Amino acid sequence: MPIRQMKDNSEQHLVIKNHLQNTMNPIQRTPKTAQNGKGPAAGHEPHNTKQSRNHTSPPTKNKGRRRGRGGRKSDQGDVCMRPSSRHCTVAQKPVNPGSADILAATSNGSIQNDHNLPGMEMGFPTSSKSLNFASRPGFGQVGTKCIVKANHFFAELPDKDLNQYDVTITPEVTSRTMNRAIMAELVKLYKESELGMRLPAYDGRKSLYTAGEFPFSWKEFSVKLVDEDDGINGPKREREYKVVVKFVARANMHHLGQFLAGKRADAPQEALQILDIVLRELSTKRYCPIGRSFFSPDIRAPQRLGDGLESWCGFYQSIRPTQMGLSLNIDMASAAFIEPLPVIEFVAQLVGKDLLSRPLSDSDRVKIKKALRGVKVEVTHRGNVRRKYRVSGLTSQPTRELVFPVDDNSTMKSIVEYFQEMYGFTIQHTHLPCLQVGNQRKANYLPMEACKIVEGQRYTKRLNERQITALLKVTCQRPRDREHDILQTVQHNAYDQDPYAKEFGVKISEKLASVEARILPAPWLKYHETGKEKDCLPQVGQWNMMNKKMINGMTVSRWACINFSRSVQESVARGFCIELAQMCQVSGMEFNPEPVIPIYSARPELVEKALKHVYNASMNKTKGKELELLLAILPDNNGSLYGDLKRICETDLGLISQCCLTKHVFKISKQYLANVALKINVKTGGRNTVLLDAISCRIPLVSDIPTIIFGADVTHPENGEDSSPSIAAVVASQDWPEVTKYAGLVCAQAHRQELIQDLYKTWQDPARGTVSGGMIRDLLVSFRKATGQKPLRIIFYRDGVSEGQFYQVLLYELDAIRKACASLEPNYQPPVTFIVVQKRHHTRLFANSHRDRSSTDKSGNILPGTVVDSKICHPAEFDFYLCSHAGIQGTSRPAHYHVLWDENNFTADGIQSLTNNLCYTYARCTRSVSVVPPAYYAHLAAFRARFYMEPEMQENGSNSCSNGQNKGTRVVGESGVRPLPALKENVKRVMFYC
């Protein structure tokens, strides 16, 4: 059986930096063009540090493909063919002969930059307008060719002029729904007269689009609408709006045609936006629009998720420029909505059905208030009059105690009496509070039993585990079913009958795009010579540890076990530990079968006290020698215990821990034990396997010269957390030529800030003056210390970046990489390849024939290694889709890789094969993974760092980086910086895996 990745425990290697606390202090300088014109050169730190903190120099235009610095057009670069037992060797030729090499660390592990770097010419453009992304070097040829289907539908380019008009509505309206209602009434009233029979498309805000011109360039219209959301008292009012429509611009369709043909580099965003709005117009009227998706309870029957929520099915739609021309990307979607229940029923689901017969507790009141705040309700006590209001809170008193003045003489009347006299409505449950609607200055009260939740409100807060599980059951579709639903959606939308598509001359195909693909071969993996199987060729993206031994098995002599599960007896825990120790030994480790101290049982609420007891008792028993591993048995539902344990072990005690859930302790499986053994080995500094081509020096543009591979990601707080910081993480390979071990750094930064602030920074030290640091710099130094080589090539995989952020992320982060390199050594500028990794996209690939078992895996998905770089990819830029993993359930999502910058001259085959092969080196399981491991590790590192944040930091939020020292640092920004706690030194030296 292959070893699958376990999702119960979440551990990942990272090292929190302990000496940086400053935000980015970029260097201000006047950009110059590099002499060779082929790429960015580095900048140095000027002496005037006051001026150096205000500006970040962006990178150069990617003109030409750099040669002579580690890259060739052919995949057959200069590689050293060596026996697998020896490391690759390179000529030790410095980048800048004669310059002092300051990549070596000082005795205390820090780097001191005492060199004044010479002036270096900058070729960075000052804005994104002068920046071109890497162009496609050609198409890949490696692999077995096949045909796959993609959920892209060809869209015929219109031959009509597209015009944009500005819309101003007076009085101003903030609701897009109201704006649309006003404009719909305007078109209804004036289409045949003033609008010249044009049917415009509207974005719901300020822009109106037409195919052809209106008979005017400026005109004011009058529109009257009945206000459905008028106050509680009095009849509905008719409101009049003034609408001014003014011509703004004409979209250049010729520009779009040239871009789609690959003849222009800059995408005409205006034309694409207009076409996207046109194709969304009818669906916006039919369904509930959310983002780029549309939902309806009529597409498929809603499924209950619990606690008053239900799932709605829908579809995602987006127009995209591709090599085949314009393409409409359609995918299925699901989201959680609030059930349109009577408020009483909704509340009963939240706090229990017995609420009708008992008073509310304080905790019940808080839960109800949190769930209903901001929710729109409609009244049900007035027959056909269904006015809608938004809930602002709950009354502190029960309904029976609520009174209000009915006249100027302060005559008081109770809510119960008012509803009885005014509407003949008897309030039954007077012990419950009323809903508060309206604003604080004029709050109105509505009894819960007189209100019903309005249909079509998406739930944006955090789902609980039970709700997530229920939602996943709805969204998980096998490829054949998903493809069928997508085709059915396209047919149901009937774009050929869409009046807006007809008006604008857009025609949509109803057939999935057929795309040429290739299946890349799996790489050979190397295991230890003492095992029966020394080499392994994965089959369909998976393999197992049978007859194999870890290539670098570690020794664990001193370990202990702590049991937080009351249901696990000591004898059961003892048996589990014996089985685990045996599995570690069988897998190639040396593992002492006896713990340092007897297994210690503790209550979860006393986690800190228990961990310190085990730590101190073990230290006493070993006479001061530290534990190499702590096993922890946790309850299956352990709340915050896991995070608390990791935080205490890694930031306080310096313990390497491995957590195991109770269910696995009782039901011991060989597969589970083998998986845990893999994790323990890498946590203690070992390697499980390496690419055979890596130790044989056969990986183009990696094996020829020392190469460091980075992964970076930023994770943001969940919806509803308005002030919690974002967490940035960067990992980098620490071995060469194996490129298997990684080290990582994490940093807390401003709320929802996507740019990684801590890649490079400078700060003032009272003794040393201006000091350089940052994630990139520290990881380069760490690579040098671990390998004895300085990196001569950088490959940077950046996760979590949307298309709209490509330019600013590349400008900012490539510049930071440049500065980090230049701060280490004069003229030290290894060539950089910068690749964005995207998983949150909606492209899906399906087998050409679902009946052909040879073209699918067991789950019915396309085979691992399937790569697509034509037809549905960018017209001119260097991108590709790669499905590197075998499906388990549902439809596999290929990762989308977009090479934004390439100074190493990768060919399409070169970067695609490297990326695919790296996916087989993920240390936590014996399966290839869906995202390249350095990006995957960075994501896990950032997720892990959230456990380190103290509760008040999570509530208040801050911009901070991990720091173990406050001396000599400078906080930048209006708010203070709250650093993440530092990891202990012995923990920094090893990898963490979940």
Coordinates of N, CA and C in Angstrom, one line a residue, residues 785-958:
K785 N 26.4 27.4 4.6 CA 26.9 26.7 5.8 C 26.6 25.2 5.7
A786 N 25.5 24.8 5.1 CA 25.1 23.4 5.0 C 25.8 22.7 3.9
T787 N 26.1 23.4 2.8 CA 26.7 22.7 1.6 C 28.2 23.0 1.4
G788 N 28.7 24.1 2.0 CA 30.0 24.6 1.7 C 30.1 25.3 0.3
Q789 N 29.0 25.5 -0.3 CA 28.9 26.2 -1.6 C 28.0 27.4 -1.5
K790 N 28.3 28.5 -2.2 CA 27.3 29.6 -2.3 C 26.4 29.3 -3.6
P791 N 25.2 29.6 -3.4 CA 24.3 29.4 -4.6 C 24.7 30.2 -5.8
L792 N 24.8 29.6 -6.9 CA 25.1 30.3 -8.2 C 23.9 30.4 -9.1
R793 N 22.7 29.8 -8.6 CA 21.5 29.9 -9.4 C 20.3 29.9 -8.3
I794 N 19.3 30.7 -8.6 CA 18.1 30.8 -7.7 C 16.9 30.4 -8.5
I795 N 16.1 29.5 -8.0 CA 14.8 29.1 -8.6 C 13.8 29.4 -7.5
F796 N 12.8 30.3 -7.8 CA 11.9 30.8 -6.7 C 10.5 30.5 -7.1
Y797 N 9.9 29.6 -6.4 CA 8.4 29.2 -6.6 C 7.6 30.1 -5.6
R798 N 6.7 30.9 -6.1 CA 5.9 31.8 -5.3 C 4.4 31.4 -5.3
D799 N 3.9 31.0 -4.2 CA 2.5 30.5 -4.1 C 1.6 31.7 -3.7
G800 N 0.3 31.5 -4.0 CA -0.7 32.4 -3.4 C -0.8 33.7 -4.1
V801 N -0.4 33.9 -5.3 CA -0.5 35.2 -6.0 C -1.5 35.2 -7.1
S802 N -2.5 36.1 -7.1 CA -3.5 36.2 -8.1 C -2.9 36.9 -9.3
E803 N -3.6 36.8 -10.5 CA -3.1 37.4 -11.7 C -2.9 38.9 -11.6
G804 N -3.9 39.5 -10.9 CA -3.8 41.0 -10.7 C -2.7 41.5 -9.9
Q805 N -2.0 40.6 -9.2 CA -0.9 40.9 -8.3 C 0.5 40.6 -8.9
F806 N 0.5 40.0 -10.1 CA 1.7 39.5 -10.7 C 2.8 40.6 -10.7
Y807 N 2.4 41.7 -11.3 CA 3.4 42.8 -11.5 C 4.0 43.3 -10.2
Q808 N 3.1 43.6 -9.2 CA 3.7 44.2 -8.0 C 4.5 43.2 -7.2
V809 N 4.1 42.0 -7.2 CA 4.8 40.9 -6.5 C 6.2 40.8 -7.1
L810 N 6.2 40.7 -8.4 CA 7.5 40.5 -9.1 C 8.4 41.7 -8.9
L811 N 7.9 42.9 -9.1 CA 8.7 44.1 -8.9 C 9.3 44.2 -7.5
Y812 N 8.5 43.9 -6.5 CA 8.9 44.1 -5.1 C 9.8 43.0 -4.7
E813 N 9.4 41.7 -5.0 CA 10.1 40.6 -4.4 C 11.4 40.2 -5.2
L814 N 11.4 40.4 -6.5 CA 12.7 40.2 -7.2 C 13.7 41.2 -6.8
D815 N 13.3 42.4 -6.6 CA 14.2 43.5 -6.1 C 14.8 43.1 -4.7
A816 N 13.9 42.6 -3.9 CA 14.4 42.2 -2.5 C 15.4 41.1 -2.6
I817 N 15.2 40.1 -3.6 CA 16.2 39.0 -3.8 C 17.5 39.6 -4.2
R818 N 17.4 40.6 -5.2 CA 18.6 41.2 -5.7 C 19.4 41.9 -4.5
K819 N 18.7 42.7 -3.7 CA 19.4 43.4 -2.6 C 20.0 42.4 -1.6
A820 N 19.3 41.3 -1.3 CA 19.8 40.4 -0.4 C 21.1 39.8 -0.9
C821 N 21.1 39.4 -2.1 CA 22.4 38.9 -2.7 C 23.5 39.9 -2.7
A822 N 23.2 41.1 -3.1 CA 24.2 42.2 -3.1 C 24.8 42.5 -1.8
S823 N 24.0 42.3 -0.7 CA 24.4 42.7 0.6 C 25.4 41.6 1.2
L824 N 25.5 40.5 0.5 CA 26.4 39.4 1.0 C 27.8 39.5 0.4
E825 N 27.9 40.0 -0.8 CA 29.2 40.0 -1.5 C 29.1 40.9 -2.7
P826 N 30.1 41.8 -3.0 CA 30.0 42.7 -4.1 C 29.8 41.9 -5.4
N827 N 28.9 42.4 -6.2 CA 28.6 41.8 -7.5 C 28.0 40.4 -7.5
Y828 N 27.6 40.0 -6.3 CA 27.0 38.6 -6.2 C 25.6 38.7 -6.7
Q829 N 25.3 38.3 -7.9 CA 24.0 38.3 -8.5 C 23.7 37.0 -9.2
P830 N 23.4 35.9 -8.6 CA 23.0 34.7 -9.3 C 21.8 34.9 -10.1
P831 N 21.7 34.3 -11.3 CA 20.5 34.4 -12.1 C 19.3 33.8 -11.4
V832 N 18.2 34.5 -11.6 CA 16.9 34.1 -10.9 C 15.8 33.7 -11.9
T833 N 15.1 32.6 -11.5 CA 13.9 32.2 -12.2 C 12.8 32.3 -11.2
F834 N 11.8 33.2 -11.5 CA 10.7 33.5 -10.6 C 9.4 32.9 -11.2
I835 N 8.8 31.9 -10.4 CA 7.7 31.2 -10.9 C 6.5 31.3 -9.9
V836 N 5.4 31.7 -10.4 CA 4.2 31.8 -9.6 C 3.4 30.4 -9.7
V837 N 3.0 29.9 -8.5 CA 2.3 28.7 -8.5 C 0.8 29.0 -8.1
Q838 N -0.1 28.5 -8.9 CA -1.5 28.8 -8.6 C -2.4 27.5 -8.5
K839 N -3.1 27.4 -7.4 CA -4.0 26.3 -7.2 C -5.5 26.8 -7.2
R840 N -5.7 28.0 -6.9 CA -7.0 28.5 -6.8 C -7.5 29.1 -8.2
H841 N -7.5 28.2 -9.1 CA -8.1 28.5 -10.4 C -9.2 27.5 -10.8
H842 N -9.8 27.7 -11.9 CA -11.0 26.9 -12.2 C -10.8 26.1 -13.5
T843 N -9.6 25.9 -13.9 CA -9.3 25.0 -15.1 C -9.3 23.5 -14.6
R844 N -10.1 22.7 -15.3 CA -10.0 21.3 -15.0 C -9.8 20.5 -16.3
L845 N -9.0 19.4 -16.1 CA -8.7 18.6 -17.3 C -9.3 17.2 -17.1
F846 N -9.9 16.8 -18.2 CA -10.6 15.5 -18.2 C -10.0 14.5 -19.2
A847 N -10.1 13.3 -19.0 CA -9.7 12.3 -20.0 C -10.5 12.4 -21.2
N848 N -9.9 12.2 -22.4 CA -10.6 12.3 -23.6 C -11.8 11.3 -23.7
S849 N -11.5 10.1 -23.1 CA -12.6 9.1 -23.0 C -12.5 8.5 -21.6
H850 N -13.6 8.6 -20.9 CA -13.6 8.1 -19.5 C -13.7 6.6 -19.5
R851 N -14.0 6.0 -20.6 CA -14.0 4.5 -20.7 C -12.6 3.9 -20.9
D852 N -11.7 4.7 -21.3 CA -10.3 4.2 -21.6 C -9.6 4.2 -20.3
R853 N -9.5 3.0 -19.6 CA -8.8 2.9 -18.3 C -7.3 3.2 -18.4
S854 N -6.7 3.1 -19.6 CA -5.3 3.3 -19.7 C -4.9 4.8 -19.6
S855 N -6.0 5.6 -19.8 CA -5.7 7.1 -19.8 C -6.1 7.8 -18.5
T856 N -6.6 7.0 -17.5 CA -7.0 7.5 -16.2 C -6.4 6.7 -15.0
D857 N -6.4 7.3 -13.8 CA -6.0 6.6 -12.6 C -7.3 5.9 -12.1
K858 N -7.1 5.3 -10.9 CA -8.2 4.6 -10.3 C -9.5 5.5 -10.0
S859 N -9.2 6.8 -9.7 CA -10.3 7.7 -9.4 C -11.0 8.2 -10.6
G860 N -10.5 7.9 -11.8 CA -11.1 8.4 -13.1 C -10.5 9.7 -13.5
N861 N -9.4 10.2 -12.8 CA -8.8 11.4 -13.2 C -7.7 11.2 -14.2
I862 N -7.2 12.3 -14.8 CA -6.1 12.2 -15.7 C -4.8 11.7 -15.0
L863 N -3.9 11.1 -15.7 CA -2.7 10.4 -15.1 C -1.8 11.5 -14.5
P864 N -1.1 11.2 -13.4 CA -0.1 12.1 -12.8 C 1.0 12.3 -13.9
G865 N 1.5 13.5 -13.9 CA 2.5 13.9 -14.9 C 1.9 14.6 -16.2
T866 N 0.6 14.7 -16.2 CA -0.1 15.3 -17.4 C 0.2 16.8 -17.4
V867 N 0.8 17.3 -18.5 CA 1.2 18.7 -18.6 C 0.6 19.2 -19.9
V868 N 0.1 20.5 -19.8 CA -0.5 21.2 -20.9 C 0.1 22.6 -21.0
D869 N 0.7 22.9 -22.2 CA 1.3 24.2 -22.3 C 0.8 24.9 -23.6
S870 N -0.3 24.4 -24.2 CA -0.8 24.9 -25.5 C -2.3 25.2 -25.4
K871 N -2.8 25.8 -26.3 CA -4.3 26.1 -26.6 C -5.0 26.8 -25.4
I872 N -5.0 26.3 -24.2 CA -5.7 27.0 -23.1 C -4.8 27.8 -22.3
C873 N -3.5 27.8 -22.6 CA -2.5 28.6 -21.9 C -2.4 30.0 -22.5
H874 N -1.6 30.8 -21.9 CA -1.4 32.2 -22.3 C -1.0 32.4 -23.7
P875 N -1.5 33.4 -24.4 CA -1.1 33.5 -25.8 C 0.4 33.7 -26.0
A876 N 1.2 34.3 -25.1 CA 2.6 34.5 -25.4 C 3.5 34.3 -24.2
E877 N 3.0 34.3 -23.0 CA 3.8 34.2 -21.8 C 4.1 32.7 -21.5
F878 N 5.0 32.5 -20.5 CA 5.6 31.2 -20.2 C 4.8 30.5 -19.1
D879 N 3.7 29.8 -19.4 CA 3.0 29.2 -18.4 C 2.6 27.7 -18.8
F880 N 2.2 27.0 -17.8 CA 1.7 25.6 -18.1 C 0.9 25.1 -17.0
Y881 N 0.0 24.1 -17.3 CA -0.7 23.4 -16.3 C -0.1 22.0 -16.1
L882 N 0.1 21.6 -14.8 CA 0.7 20.3 -14.5 C -0.1 19.6 -13.4
C883 N -0.6 18.4 -13.8 CA -1.3 17.6 -12.8 C -0.3 16.5 -12.4
S884 N 0.4 16.8 -11.3 CA 1.5 15.9 -10.9 C 1.1 14.8 -9.9
H885 N -0.1 14.8 -9.5 CA -0.5 13.8 -8.5 C -1.7 12.9 -9.0
A886 N -1.8 11.7 -8.4 CA -2.9 10.9 -8.7 C -4.1 11.3 -7.9
G887 N -5.3 11.2 -8.4 CA -6.5 11.6 -7.7 C -6.9 10.6 -6.6
I888 N -7.5 11.0 -5.6 CA -8.0 10.1 -4.5 C -9.5 10.1 -4.6
Q889 N -10.1 11.3 -4.5 CA -11.5 11.4 -4.7 C -11.8 12.8 -5.3
G890 N -12.9 12.9 -5.9 CA -13.2 14.2 -6.6 C -12.5 14.3 -7.9
T891 N -12.4 15.5 -8.4 CA -11.7 15.8 -9.7 C -10.4 16.5 -9.4
S892 N -9.3 16.0 -9.9 CA -8.0 16.6 -9.7 C -8.0 18.0 -10.2
R893 N -7.3 18.8 -9.5 CA -7.1 20.2 -9.9 C -5.6 20.3 -10.3
P894 N -5.3 20.6 -11.6 CA -3.9 20.8 -11.9 C -3.3 22.1 -11.4
A895 N -2.1 22.1 -11.0 CA -1.4 23.3 -10.6 C -1.1 24.2 -11.8
H896 N -1.2 25.5 -11.7 CA -0.9 26.4 -12.8 C 0.4 27.1 -12.5
Y897 N 1.4 26.9 -13.3 CA 2.8 27.5 -13.1 C 3.0 28.6 -14.2
H898 N 3.3 29.8 -13.7 CA 3.5 30.9 -14.6 C 4.9 31.5 -14.3
V899 N 5.8 31.3 -15.3 CA 7.2 31.8 -15.2 C 7.2 33.3 -15.5
L900 N 7.3 34.1 -14.5 CA 7.3 35.5 -14.7 C 8.6 36.1 -15.1
W901 N 9.7 35.5 -14.6 CA 11.0 36.0 -14.9 C 12.0 34.8 -15.0
D902 N 12.8 34.8 -16.0 CA 13.7 33.7 -16.2 C 15.1 34.1 -16.8
E903 N 16.1 34.2 -15.9 CA 17.4 34.5 -16.3 C 18.3 33.2 -16.5
N904 N 17.7 32.1 -16.2 CA 18.4 30.8 -16.4 C 18.1 30.1 -17.7
N905 N 17.3 30.7 -18.5 CA 17.0 30.2 -19.9 C 16.5 28.8 -19.8
F906 N 15.5 28.6 -19.0 CA 14.9 27.2 -19.0 C 14.1 27.0 -20.3
T907 N 14.2 25.8 -20.8 CA 13.3 25.4 -21.9 C 12.0 25.0 -21.2
A908 N 10.9 24.8 -22.1 CA 9.6 24.4 -21.5 C 9.8 23.0 -20.9
D909 N 10.5 22.1 -21.6 CA 10.8 20.8 -21.0 C 11.6 20.8 -19.7
G910 N 12.5 21.7 -19.7 CA 13.4 21.8 -18.5 C 12.6 22.2 -17.2
I911 N 11.8 23.2 -17.3 CA 11.1 23.7 -16.1 C 9.9 22.7 -15.8
Q912 N 9.3 22.2 -16.8 CA 8.2 21.2 -16.6 C 8.7 19.9 -15.9
S913 N 9.8 19.4 -16.4 CA 10.3 18.1 -15.9 C 10.8 18.3 -14.5
L914 N 11.5 19.5 -14.3 CA 12.1 19.7 -12.9 C 10.9 19.8 -11.9
T915 N 9.9 20.6 -12.3 CA 8.7 20.8 -11.4 C 8.1 19.4 -11.1
N916 N 7.8 18.6 -12.1 CA 7.2 17.4 -11.9 C 8.0 16.4 -11.1
N917 N 9.3 16.4 -11.3 CA 10.2 15.5 -10.5 C 10.3 15.9 -9.1
L918 N 10.3 17.2 -8.8 CA 10.3 17.7 -7.4 C 9.1 17.2 -6.7
C919 N 8.0 17.1 -7.3 CA 6.7 16.7 -6.7 C 6.8 15.3 -6.1
Y920 N 7.8 14.5 -6.5 CA 8.0 13.2 -5.9 C 9.0 13.2 -4.7
T921 N 9.4 14.3 -4.3 CA 10.4 14.4 -3.2 C 9.7 14.9 -1.9
Y922 N 8.4 15.0 -1.9 CA 7.7 15.5 -0.7 C 7.9 14.4 0.4
A923 N 8.4 14.9 1.6 CA 8.9 13.9 2.6 C 7.8 13.2 3.4
R924 N 6.5 13.7 3.4 CA 5.5 13.2 4.3 C 4.8 12.0 3.8
C925 N 4.9 11.6 2.6 CA 4.1 10.5 2.1 C 4.8 9.9 0.9
T926 N 4.4 8.7 0.5 CA 5.0 8.0 -0.7 C 4.0 8.2 -1.9
R927 N 3.7 9.4 -2.1 CA 2.9 9.8 -3.3 C 3.5 11.1 -3.8
S928 N 3.3 11.3 -5.1 CA 3.6 12.6 -5.7 C 2.5 13.6 -5.3
V929 N 2.9 14.8 -5.1 CA 1.9 15.8 -4.5 C 1.5 16.7 -5.6
S930 N 0.5 17.5 -5.4 CA -0.2 18.3 -6.4 C 0.5 19.6 -6.6
V931 N 1.4 20.1 -5.7 CA 2.1 21.4 -5.8 C 3.5 21.1 -5.5
V932 N 4.4 21.8 -6.2 CA 5.9 21.6 -6.0 C 6.2 21.8 -4.5
P933 N 7.0 20.8 -3.9 CA 7.2 20.8 -2.5 C 7.7 22.1 -1.8
P934 N 8.6 22.9 -2.4 CA 9.0 24.1 -1.7 C 7.8 25.0 -1.5
A935 N 6.9 25.1 -2.4 CA 5.7 26.0 -2.2 C 4.8 25.4 -1.2
Y936 N 4.7 24.0 -1.3 CA 3.8 23.3 -0.3 C 4.4 23.5 1.1
Y937 N 5.7 23.3 1.3 CA 6.3 23.5 2.6 C 6.1 25.0 3.1
A938 N 6.2 25.9 2.3 CA 6.0 27.3 2.7 C 4.6 27.5 3.2
H939 N 3.6 26.9 2.5 CA 2.2 27.1 2.9 C 2.1 26.4 4.3
L940 N 2.6 25.3 4.5 CA 2.5 24.6 5.8 C 3.2 25.4 6.9
A941 N 4.4 25.9 6.6 CA 5.1 26.7 7.5 C 4.3 27.9 8.0
A942 N 3.7 28.6 7.0 CA 2.9 29.8 7.4 C 1.7 29.4 8.2
F943 N 1.1 28.2 7.9 CA -0.1 27.8 8.7 C 0.4 27.4 10.1
R944 N 1.5 26.8 10.2 CA 2.0 26.4 11.5 C 2.3 27.6 12.4
A945 N 2.8 28.7 11.8 CA 3.2 29.9 12.6 C 2.0 30.5 13.3
R946 N 0.7 30.3 12.8 CA -0.4 30.8 13.4 C -0.6 30.3 14.9
F947 N -0.1 29.0 15.1 CA -0.1 28.5 16.4 C 0.8 29.3 17.4
Y948 N 1.8 30.0 16.9 CA 2.7 30.7 17.7 C 2.2 32.0 18.2
M949 N 1.1 32.5 17.5 CA 0.6 33.8 17.9 C -0.1 33.8 19.2
E950 N 0.2 34.7 20.1 CA -0.5 34.7 21.3 C -1.9 35.3 21.1
P951 N -2.9 34.9 22.0 CA -4.3 35.3 21.7 C -4.5 36.8 21.5
E952 N -3.8 37.6 22.3 CA -4.1 39.1 22.1 C -3.5 39.6 20.8
M953 N -2.5 38.9 20.3 CA -2.0 39.3 19.0 C -2.9 38.9 17.9
Q954 N -3.6 37.7 18.0 CA -4.5 37.3 17.0 C -5.7 38.2 17.0
E955 N -6.1 38.7 18.2 CA -7.3 39.6 18.3 C -7.0 41.0 17.7
N956 N -5.8 41.5 18.1 CA -5.5 42.9 17.8 C -4.8 43.1 16.5
G957 N -4.0 42.1 16.1 CA -3.3 42.2 14.8 C -2.1 43.1 14.9
S958 N -1.1 42.9 14.0 CA 0.1 43.7 14.0 C 0.9 43.4 12.8

